[in-house]
Short mmCIF file of C-alpha atoms in Angstrom, two decimals:
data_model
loop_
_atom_site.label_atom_id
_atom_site.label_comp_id
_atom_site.label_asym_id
_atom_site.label_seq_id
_atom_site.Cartn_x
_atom_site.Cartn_y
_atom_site.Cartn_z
CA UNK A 8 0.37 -25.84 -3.04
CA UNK A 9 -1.86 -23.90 -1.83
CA UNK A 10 -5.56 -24.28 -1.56
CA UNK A 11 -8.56 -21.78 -2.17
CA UNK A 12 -12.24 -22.67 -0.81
CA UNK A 13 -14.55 -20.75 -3.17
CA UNK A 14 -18.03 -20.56 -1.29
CA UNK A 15 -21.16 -18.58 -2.67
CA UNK A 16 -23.30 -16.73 -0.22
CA UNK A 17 -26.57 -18.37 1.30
CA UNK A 18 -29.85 -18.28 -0.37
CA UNK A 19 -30.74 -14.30 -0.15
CA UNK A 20 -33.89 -12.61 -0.06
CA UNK A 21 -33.25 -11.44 -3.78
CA UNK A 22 -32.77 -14.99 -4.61
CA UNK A 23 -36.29 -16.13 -3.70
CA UNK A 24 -37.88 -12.71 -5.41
CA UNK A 25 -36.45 -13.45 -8.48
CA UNK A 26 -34.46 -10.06 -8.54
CA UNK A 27 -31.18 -9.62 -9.68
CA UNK A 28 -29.56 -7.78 -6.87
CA UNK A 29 -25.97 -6.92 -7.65
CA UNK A 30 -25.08 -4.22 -5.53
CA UNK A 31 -28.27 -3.26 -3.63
CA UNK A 32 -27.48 -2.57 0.11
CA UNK A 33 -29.53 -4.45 3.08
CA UNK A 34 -30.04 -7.81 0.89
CA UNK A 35 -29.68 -10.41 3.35
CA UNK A 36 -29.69 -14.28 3.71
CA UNK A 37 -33.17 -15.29 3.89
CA UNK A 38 -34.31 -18.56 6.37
CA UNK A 39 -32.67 -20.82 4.90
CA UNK A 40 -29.72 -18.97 3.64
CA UNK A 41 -28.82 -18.62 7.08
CA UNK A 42 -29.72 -22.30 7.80
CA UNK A 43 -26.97 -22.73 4.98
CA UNK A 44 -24.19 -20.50 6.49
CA UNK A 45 -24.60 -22.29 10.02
CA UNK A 46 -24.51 -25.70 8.17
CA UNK A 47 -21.30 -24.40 6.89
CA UNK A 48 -19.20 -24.50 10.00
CA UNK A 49 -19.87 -28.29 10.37
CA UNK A 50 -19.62 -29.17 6.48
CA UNK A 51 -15.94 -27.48 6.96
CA UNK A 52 -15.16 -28.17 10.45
CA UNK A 53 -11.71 -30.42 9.70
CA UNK A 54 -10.84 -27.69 7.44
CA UNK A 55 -7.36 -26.44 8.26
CA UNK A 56 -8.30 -22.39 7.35
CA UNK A 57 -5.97 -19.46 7.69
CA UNK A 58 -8.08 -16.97 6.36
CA UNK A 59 -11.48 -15.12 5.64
CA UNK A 60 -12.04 -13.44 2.48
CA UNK A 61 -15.39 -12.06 1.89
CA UNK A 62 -17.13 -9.44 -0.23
CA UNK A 63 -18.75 -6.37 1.00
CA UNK A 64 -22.33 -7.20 0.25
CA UNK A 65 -24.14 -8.00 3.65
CA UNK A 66 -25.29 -11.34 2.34
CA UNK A 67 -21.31 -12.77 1.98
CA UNK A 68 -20.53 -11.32 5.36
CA UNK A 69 -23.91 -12.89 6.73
CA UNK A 70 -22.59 -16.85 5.58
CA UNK A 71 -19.44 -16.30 6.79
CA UNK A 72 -20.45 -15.08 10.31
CA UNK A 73 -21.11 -18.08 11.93
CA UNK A 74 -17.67 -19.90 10.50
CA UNK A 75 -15.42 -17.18 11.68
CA UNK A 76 -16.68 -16.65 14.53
CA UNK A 77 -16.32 -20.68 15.97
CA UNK A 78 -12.88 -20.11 14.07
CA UNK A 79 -11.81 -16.70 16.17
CA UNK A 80 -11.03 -15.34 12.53
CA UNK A 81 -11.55 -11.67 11.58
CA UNK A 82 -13.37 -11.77 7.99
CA UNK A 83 -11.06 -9.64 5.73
CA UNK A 84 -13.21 -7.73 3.60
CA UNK A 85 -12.46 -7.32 0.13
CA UNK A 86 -13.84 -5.12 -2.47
CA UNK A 87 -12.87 -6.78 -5.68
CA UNK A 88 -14.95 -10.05 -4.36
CA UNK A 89 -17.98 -8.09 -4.57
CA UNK A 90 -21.02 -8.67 -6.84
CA UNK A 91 -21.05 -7.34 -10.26
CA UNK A 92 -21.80 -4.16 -11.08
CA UNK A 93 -25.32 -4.59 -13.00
CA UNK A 94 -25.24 -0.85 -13.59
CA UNK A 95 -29.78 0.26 -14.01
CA UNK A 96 -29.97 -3.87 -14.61
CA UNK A 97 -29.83 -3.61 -10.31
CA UNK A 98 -32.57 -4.54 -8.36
CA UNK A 99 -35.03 -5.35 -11.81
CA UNK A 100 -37.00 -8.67 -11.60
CA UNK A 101 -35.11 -11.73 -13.95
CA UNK A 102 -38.15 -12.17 -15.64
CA UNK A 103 -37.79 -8.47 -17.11
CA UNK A 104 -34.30 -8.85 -17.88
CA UNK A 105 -34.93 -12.08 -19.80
CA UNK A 106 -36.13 -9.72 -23.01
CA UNK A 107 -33.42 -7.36 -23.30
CA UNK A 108 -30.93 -8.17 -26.11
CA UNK A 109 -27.64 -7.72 -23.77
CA UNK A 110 -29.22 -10.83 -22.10
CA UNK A 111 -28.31 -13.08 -25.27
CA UNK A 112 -25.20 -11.39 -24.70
CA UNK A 113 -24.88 -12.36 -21.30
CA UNK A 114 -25.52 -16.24 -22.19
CA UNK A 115 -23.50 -16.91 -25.27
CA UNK A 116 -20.71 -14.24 -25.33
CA UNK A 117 -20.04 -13.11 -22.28
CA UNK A 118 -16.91 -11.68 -22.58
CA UNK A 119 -18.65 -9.03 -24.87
CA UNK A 120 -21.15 -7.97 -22.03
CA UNK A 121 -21.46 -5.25 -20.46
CA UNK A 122 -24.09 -3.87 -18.45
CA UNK A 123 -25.38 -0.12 -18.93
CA UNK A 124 -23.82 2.40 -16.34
CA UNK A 125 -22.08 -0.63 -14.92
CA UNK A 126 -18.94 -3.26 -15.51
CA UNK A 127 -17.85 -5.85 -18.08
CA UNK A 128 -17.84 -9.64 -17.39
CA UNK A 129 -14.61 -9.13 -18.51
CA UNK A 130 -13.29 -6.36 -16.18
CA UNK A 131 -15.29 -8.58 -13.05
CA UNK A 132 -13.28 -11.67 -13.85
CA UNK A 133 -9.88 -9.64 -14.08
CA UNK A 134 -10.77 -7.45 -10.64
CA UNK A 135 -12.28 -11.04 -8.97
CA UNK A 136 -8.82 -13.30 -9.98
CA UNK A 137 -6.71 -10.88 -9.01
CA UNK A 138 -7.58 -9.84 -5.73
CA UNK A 139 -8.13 -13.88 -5.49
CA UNK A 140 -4.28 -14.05 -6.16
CA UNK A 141 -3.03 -11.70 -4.07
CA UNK A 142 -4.72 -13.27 -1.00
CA UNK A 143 -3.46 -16.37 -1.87
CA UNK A 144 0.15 -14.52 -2.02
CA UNK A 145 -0.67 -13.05 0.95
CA UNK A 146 -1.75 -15.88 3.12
CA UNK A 147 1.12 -18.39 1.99
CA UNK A 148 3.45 -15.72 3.14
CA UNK A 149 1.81 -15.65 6.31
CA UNK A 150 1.01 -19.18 7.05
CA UNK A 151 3.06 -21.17 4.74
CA UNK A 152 2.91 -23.23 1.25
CA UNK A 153 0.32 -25.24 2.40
CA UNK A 154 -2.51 -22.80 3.64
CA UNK A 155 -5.92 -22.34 3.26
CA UNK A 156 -8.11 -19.57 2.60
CA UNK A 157 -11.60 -19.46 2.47
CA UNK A 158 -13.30 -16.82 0.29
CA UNK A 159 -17.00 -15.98 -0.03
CA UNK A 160 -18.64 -14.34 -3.26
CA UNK A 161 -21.25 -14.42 -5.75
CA UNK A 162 -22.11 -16.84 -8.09
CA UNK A 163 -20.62 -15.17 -11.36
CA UNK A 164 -17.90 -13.93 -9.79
CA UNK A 165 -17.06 -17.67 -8.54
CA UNK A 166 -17.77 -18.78 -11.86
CA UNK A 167 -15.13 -16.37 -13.64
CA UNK A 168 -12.52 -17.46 -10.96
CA UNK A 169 -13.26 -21.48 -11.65
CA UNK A 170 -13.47 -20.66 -15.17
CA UNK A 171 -9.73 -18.94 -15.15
CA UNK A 172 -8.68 -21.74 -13.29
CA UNK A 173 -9.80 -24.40 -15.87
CA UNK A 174 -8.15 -22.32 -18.26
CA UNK A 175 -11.55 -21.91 -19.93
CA UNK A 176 -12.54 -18.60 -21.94
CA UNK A 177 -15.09 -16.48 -20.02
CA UNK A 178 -17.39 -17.23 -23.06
CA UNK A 179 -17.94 -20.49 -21.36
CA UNK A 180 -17.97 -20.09 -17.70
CA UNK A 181 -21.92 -20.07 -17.86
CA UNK A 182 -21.66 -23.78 -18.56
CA UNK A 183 -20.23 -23.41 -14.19
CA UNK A 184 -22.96 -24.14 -12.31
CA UNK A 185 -22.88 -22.28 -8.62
CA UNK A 186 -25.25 -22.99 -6.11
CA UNK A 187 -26.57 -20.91 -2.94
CA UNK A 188 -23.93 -21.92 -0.02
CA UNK A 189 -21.83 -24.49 -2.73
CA UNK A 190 -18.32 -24.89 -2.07
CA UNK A 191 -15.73 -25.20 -4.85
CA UNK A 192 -12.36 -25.94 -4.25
CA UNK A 193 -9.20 -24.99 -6.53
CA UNK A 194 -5.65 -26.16 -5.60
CA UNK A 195 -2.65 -23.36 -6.71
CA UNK A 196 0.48 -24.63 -7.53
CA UNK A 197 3.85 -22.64 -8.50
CA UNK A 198 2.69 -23.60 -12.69
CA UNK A 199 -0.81 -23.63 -12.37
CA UNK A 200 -4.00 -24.22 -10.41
CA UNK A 201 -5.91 -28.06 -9.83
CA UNK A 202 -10.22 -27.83 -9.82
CA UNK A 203 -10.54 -30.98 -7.28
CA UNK A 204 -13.79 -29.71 -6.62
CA UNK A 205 -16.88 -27.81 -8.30
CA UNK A 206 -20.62 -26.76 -6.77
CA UNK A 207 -20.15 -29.19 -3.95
CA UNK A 208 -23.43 -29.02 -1.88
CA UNK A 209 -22.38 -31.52 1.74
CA UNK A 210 -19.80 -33.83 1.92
CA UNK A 211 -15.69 -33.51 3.21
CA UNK A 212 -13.41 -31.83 1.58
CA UNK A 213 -10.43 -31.65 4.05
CA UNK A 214 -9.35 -34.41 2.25
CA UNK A 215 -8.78 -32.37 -0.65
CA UNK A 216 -5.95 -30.49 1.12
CA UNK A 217 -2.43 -31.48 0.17
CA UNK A 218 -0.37 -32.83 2.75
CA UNK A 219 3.53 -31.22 3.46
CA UNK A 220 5.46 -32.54 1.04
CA UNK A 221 7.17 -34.17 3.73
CA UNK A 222 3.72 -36.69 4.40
CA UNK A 223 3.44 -36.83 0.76
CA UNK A 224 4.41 -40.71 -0.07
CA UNK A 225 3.00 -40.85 -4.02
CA UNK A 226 5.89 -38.67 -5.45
CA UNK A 227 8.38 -40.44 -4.22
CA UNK A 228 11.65 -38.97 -2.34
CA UNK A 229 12.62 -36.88 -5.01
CA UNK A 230 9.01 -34.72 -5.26
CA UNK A 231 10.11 -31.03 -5.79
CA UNK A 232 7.35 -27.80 -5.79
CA UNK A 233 8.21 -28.62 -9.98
CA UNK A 234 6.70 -31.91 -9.78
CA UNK A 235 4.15 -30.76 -7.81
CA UNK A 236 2.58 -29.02 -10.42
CA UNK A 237 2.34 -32.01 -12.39
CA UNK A 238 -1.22 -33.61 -12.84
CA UNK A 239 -0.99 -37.47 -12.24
CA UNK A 240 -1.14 -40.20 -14.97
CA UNK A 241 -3.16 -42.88 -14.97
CA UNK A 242 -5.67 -41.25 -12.38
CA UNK A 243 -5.24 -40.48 -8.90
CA UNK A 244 -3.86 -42.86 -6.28
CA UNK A 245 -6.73 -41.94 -3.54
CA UNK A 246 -9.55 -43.37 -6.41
#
């Protein structure tokens, strides 16, 4: 079981224009988006984390600064974790972009969008959960069943990821609401993923790491990495 710590960048500059920014260099955490990212280091500081992941854009590697860096952890950089590609929708004000017809698109079909000289929702989500999987691969080869890894991204890529792991269609991942700085958190098992947390704004939630197996007292002797991948019945024992 291995656990993934989705967090969206700090409030940006963009943000409090009212831009849409996608892919624009030199957009950076504003005030309080930095405020955010050095709130982060004590909202996860009994967080066991093996790894950085964070997208390109300056604003992802801004949040993630001041974590890593009380950590000693190298961010590892990764490309398909980066914003969408808004194509000439980059860098035009949201009130603008309210009127176009791909914007009904956009809301109610999403997987049907895509955005001139730029990407599909579709081909975002199936960049964004992959290179989310093969990190996870990565890090539970290098750290063991029971790692963590942090990454930071944007708010619809987080979305798409969440939304895969609820086995929801794209066409509803706008009902996913991600904040500036939120943390999600999605448990991977060898049959499928567990959403134990969404949009989480303060709070713990290194309690929301599995123990070893071998702490593990609720399964019972005979737990295997099978039955570990079973939801429980009759709700959780830590209610």
């Amino acid at each position: 079981m291995t656990t993934l710590i989705l967090l969206r960048h700090g409030r940006s500059t963009a943000n409090t224009a009212g831009v849409l920014a996608g892919r624009t260099p030199g957009v950076e955490l504003d005030e309080r988006g930095r405020e955010q990212a050095d709130a982060v280091v004590d909202r996860l500081a009994d967080l066991p984390i093996a790894s950085i992941v964070t997208s390109p854009m300056t604003r992802c590697r801004q949040t993630v600064a001041p974590l890593a860096a009380t950590r000693g952890l190298e961010p590892v950089v990764e490309d398909d974790l980066a914003e969408v590609d808004y194509g000439s929708w980059t860098g035009r004000p949201i009130s603008e972009l309210v009127s176009e017809d791909l914007w009904k698109v956009v809301q109610a079909h999403p997987s049907a969008a895509e955005f001139p000289g730029g990407e599909s929702l579709a081909a975002m989500q199936a960049r964004s959960v992959a290179a989310v999987r093969r990190h996870l691969d990565r890090v539970r080869a290098e750290h063991g069943e029971h790692a963590v890894l942090l990454a930071c991204s944007h708010g619809d890529v987080i979305k798409s990821v969440l939304a895969d792991a609820l086995a929801c269609h794209l066409d509803n991942f706008q009902r996913i609401v991600v904040d500036t700085c939120s943390v999600s958190v999605v448990t991977y098992t060898s049959l499928r993923p567990f959403v134990a947390r969404m949009n989480e704004q303060s709070g713990d939630v290194a309690s929301l790491v599995p123990p070893p197996p071998e702490e593990r007292s609720d399964q019972g002797a005979g737990a295997t990495s099978a039955t570990a991948s079973d939801a429980v019945i009759g709700g959780s024992t830590n209610a």
